[in-house]
Amino acid sequence: MKVAIIGGGASGLACAITIKRENKDIDVTIFEKLDQPGKKILATGNGRCNLSNFVVSEEYYNGDHEIIHTVLDDFDAVNALEFFNSLGLKIREEEGRLYPYSMNASNVVALLKKEAEKLNIKINTNCKVESLDSDLTINNKYKFNKVVLALGGKAAPQHGTDGDGYKLLKNLGIKYQPISPALVQIKTEEDVKELKGVRFRGVLFLRDEDDDDDKPIKFQEGELLFTDYGISGIPAMQLSGDIAQMTARGEKPLLNICFTPDLGLSDINEYLDNQIDRGLTGEEMLYGILNEKLAHYIFTKNNGDTNHIALDIMSLPFTAVGTKGYKEAQVTRGGVGSDELIKHSLETKKIKNLFITGELLNVDGTCGGYNLHFAWGSGIKAAKEIANNA
């Protein structure tokens, strides 16, 4: 039996390796359009490669819950560690996040490539798949018994994931949910250039513009950073997928930043009263609690009115107008849903023996190794289906 895997990233490599381990007689070929496989892996975790996480569950994922369960039910943190160990990759843990012991992504790619070589997996590099027919013929030339689409989404096109997979899906008549950037910086309607570079720990709240009960849709706490176009930092990136989808629908999501998550409004008012008693009536009254740039911004915005200043320290409002694009994004939101797949499987209903893995599926994870975990897991899930069916 001949199997083609289109895409030599994390999902494709894990799939190829697992197929050959399950059944050495299956002929496996990876088609990779770049000059080497695994290039996007090299960029993950700022080059340190956040492989997975000790705590893996549905709550860390967005998208199609049926697909999430299909993959995670068969691939948890223990399974991930077993896979890494089988490659000879020693793991270290930092606050639940799993990294290669060397803290170097290149070691991960090297071991994956070495294992593929040992298993006689053919890797055709500099080989772009221009077409895939419903009879599983690639580029009108290569015929296979089974094909896996593991091309990734549109995020980080500089690493090869520039949306080729969606073109193949369209040509095959396979539908997918609208896509947008996720895990990316947020752009605001307000001009925040004067705050560029201000870094702080706070809480970022996301609200619907038509929400009357003031209850946030979501919120994230952590280190935030003002940029010349808006807001960055992990909390902003965690909410960016929702914001990209909302703004694509023509909505204007509301954001609020709390700069003092451990203090209440009464604490802030008491602090300001004490500063005034000390004779501080200008923006310097805020220097004991806020960065100088931020103190100037909030003081000037409110013309020195301490009541409004206190409210802005607790909940400074902004309007999101979108996010940065796919080039800056870490992952793509949207993709093929469970309605296009056989139940509890990654095989498509429309085309028998065609499987879809990784970022092409309607699943995206939060920061912390969850997207790579899903890539490994979905590749291995499809591989075991293929080997069992053989």
Tab-separated table of C-alpha atoms in Angstrom, residues 181-314:
chain	number	residue	atom	x	y	z
A	181	PRO	CA	-5.407	34.618	12.360
A	182	ALA	CA	-5.110	33.560	16.013
A	183	LEU	CA	-2.459	33.923	18.708
A	184	VAL	CA	-1.539	37.304	17.269
A	185	GLN	CA	-1.393	40.961	18.374
A	186	ILE	CA	-4.539	43.132	18.620
A	187	LYS	CA	-5.101	46.436	16.810
A	188	THR	CA	-7.118	49.168	18.544
A	189	GLU	CA	-9.177	52.080	17.255
A	190	GLU	CA	-7.549	54.381	19.794
A	191	ASP	CA	-4.136	55.883	19.084
A	192	VAL	CA	-1.765	54.355	21.636
A	193	LYS	CA	1.554	55.255	20.009
A	194	GLU	CA	2.593	57.286	23.058
A	195	LEU	CA	2.282	54.116	25.152
A	196	LYS	CA	4.493	52.024	22.865
A	197	GLY	CA	6.835	49.847	24.915
A	198	VAL	CA	4.882	50.092	28.178
A	199	ARG	CA	4.845	46.610	29.722
A	200	PHE	CA	2.724	45.663	32.731
A	201	ARG	CA	0.837	42.825	34.394
A	202	GLY	CA	-2.923	43.167	34.203
A	203	VAL	CA	-6.217	41.649	33.103
A	204	LEU	CA	-7.617	42.051	29.588
A	205	PHE	CA	-11.406	41.745	29.235
A	206	LEU	CA	-13.248	41.123	25.948
A	207	ARG	CA	-16.830	42.319	25.637
A	208	ASP	CA	-19.479	42.429	22.928
A	209	GLU	CA	-20.346	45.958	21.781
A	210	ASP	CA	-24.080	45.181	22.226
A	211	ASP	CA	-23.712	43.480	25.608
A	212	ASP	CA	-25.772	45.420	28.156
A	213	ASP	CA	-24.984	43.407	31.289
A	214	ASP	CA	-21.256	44.334	31.219
A	215	LYS	CA	-20.328	40.659	31.544
A	216	PRO	CA	-17.146	39.848	29.597
A	217	ILE	CA	-17.130	37.192	26.901
A	218	LYS	CA	-13.656	36.148	28.021
A	219	PHE	CA	-10.757	37.532	30.002
A	220	GLN	CA	-7.067	36.746	30.351
A	221	GLU	CA	-4.521	37.792	32.972
A	222	GLY	CA	-0.785	38.166	32.457
A	223	GLU	CA	1.886	40.427	31.037
A	224	LEU	CA	0.626	42.888	28.418
A	225	LEU	CA	2.506	45.264	26.150
A	226	PHE	CA	1.388	48.405	24.341
A	227	THR	CA	2.563	48.722	20.740
A	228	ASP	CA	2.227	51.522	18.212
A	229	TYR	CA	-0.886	49.835	16.784
A	230	GLY	CA	-2.524	48.319	19.888
A	231	ILE	CA	-1.892	45.594	22.438
A	232	SER	CA	0.409	42.568	22.537
A	233	GLY	CA	1.382	39.991	25.163
A	234	ILE	CA	0.045	36.514	25.874
A	235	PRO	CA	-3.382	37.654	27.226
A	236	ALA	CA	-3.948	39.689	24.052
A	237	MET	CA	-2.878	36.788	21.870
A	238	GLN	CA	-5.190	34.401	23.717
A	239	LEU	CA	-8.178	36.638	22.889
A	240	SER	CA	-7.074	37.519	19.365
A	241	GLY	CA	-8.779	34.587	17.636
A	242	ASP	CA	-12.185	35.699	18.939
A	243	ILE	CA	-11.461	39.317	17.995
A	244	ALA	CA	-10.414	38.394	14.451
A	245	GLN	CA	-13.660	36.473	13.949
A	246	MET	CA	-15.793	39.231	15.487
A	247	THR	CA	-14.275	42.014	13.402
A	248	ALA	CA	-14.536	39.867	10.258
A	249	ARG	CA	-18.300	39.833	10.912
A	250	GLY	CA	-18.316	43.629	11.107
A	251	GLU	CA	-18.467	43.800	14.902
A	252	LYS	CA	-16.453	46.158	17.100
A	253	PRO	CA	-15.330	44.184	20.164
A	254	LEU	CA	-14.779	46.165	23.354
A	255	LEU	CA	-11.667	45.708	25.459
A	256	ASN	CA	-10.997	46.788	29.016
A	257	ILE	CA	-7.674	46.643	30.824
A	258	CYS	CA	-7.426	46.387	34.600
A	259	PHE	CA	-3.984	47.546	35.716
A	260	THR	CA	-4.487	46.563	39.363
A	261	PRO	CA	-6.047	43.067	39.458
A	262	ASP	CA	-5.270	42.709	43.167
A	263	LEU	CA	-6.813	46.066	44.151
A	264	GLY	CA	-10.440	47.197	44.238
A	265	LEU	CA	-11.904	50.572	43.327
A	266	SER	CA	-11.979	51.640	46.978
A	267	ASP	CA	-8.251	50.817	47.271
A	268	ILE	CA	-7.475	52.993	44.240
A	269	ASN	CA	-9.561	55.899	45.538
A	270	GLU	CA	-7.869	55.672	48.942
A	271	TYR	CA	-4.462	55.670	47.252
A	272	LEU	CA	-5.328	58.769	45.206
A	273	ASP	CA	-6.662	60.595	48.274
A	274	ASN	CA	-3.420	59.868	50.107
A	275	GLN	CA	-1.385	61.168	47.169
A	276	ILE	CA	-3.380	64.392	47.136
A	277	ASP	CA	-2.849	64.736	50.894
A	278	ARG	CA	0.877	64.513	50.149
A	279	GLY	CA	0.517	67.505	47.839
A	280	LEU	CA	0.630	65.524	44.571
A	281	THR	CA	-2.059	66.857	42.263
A	282	GLY	CA	-0.586	66.295	38.795
A	283	GLU	CA	0.115	63.094	36.903
A	284	GLU	CA	2.890	62.355	39.394
A	285	MET	CA	0.159	61.244	41.805
A	286	LEU	CA	0.003	58.073	39.695
A	287	TYR	CA	3.737	57.351	39.591
A	288	GLY	CA	3.532	55.080	42.621
A	289	ILE	CA	1.124	52.744	40.850
A	290	LEU	CA	1.581	53.177	37.081
A	291	ASN	CA	4.359	53.526	34.518
A	292	GLU	CA	5.087	57.211	33.804
A	293	LYS	CA	3.850	57.034	30.198
A	294	LEU	CA	0.675	55.322	31.328
A	295	ALA	CA	0.204	57.812	34.174
A	296	HIS	CA	0.442	60.690	31.680
A	297	TYR	CA	-2.015	58.997	29.281
A	298	ILE	CA	-4.691	58.329	31.907
A	299	PHE	CA	-4.265	61.651	33.727
A	300	THR	CA	-4.478	63.645	30.479
A	301	LYS	CA	-7.411	61.606	29.142
A	302	ASN	CA	-9.428	62.456	32.258
A	303	ASN	CA	-8.248	66.064	32.724
A	304	GLY	CA	-7.063	65.197	36.217
A	305	ASP	CA	-10.505	64.047	37.438
A	306	THR	CA	-9.581	61.494	40.129
A	307	ASN	CA	-12.930	59.696	40.015
A	308	HIS	CA	-12.554	58.961	36.297
A	309	ILE	CA	-8.844	58.231	36.740
A	310	ALA	CA	-9.684	55.552	39.317
A	311	LEU	CA	-12.234	53.997	36.961
A	312	ASP	CA	-9.701	53.896	34.100
A	313	ILE	CA	-7.060	52.292	36.296
A	314	MET	CA	-9.601	49.590	37.051
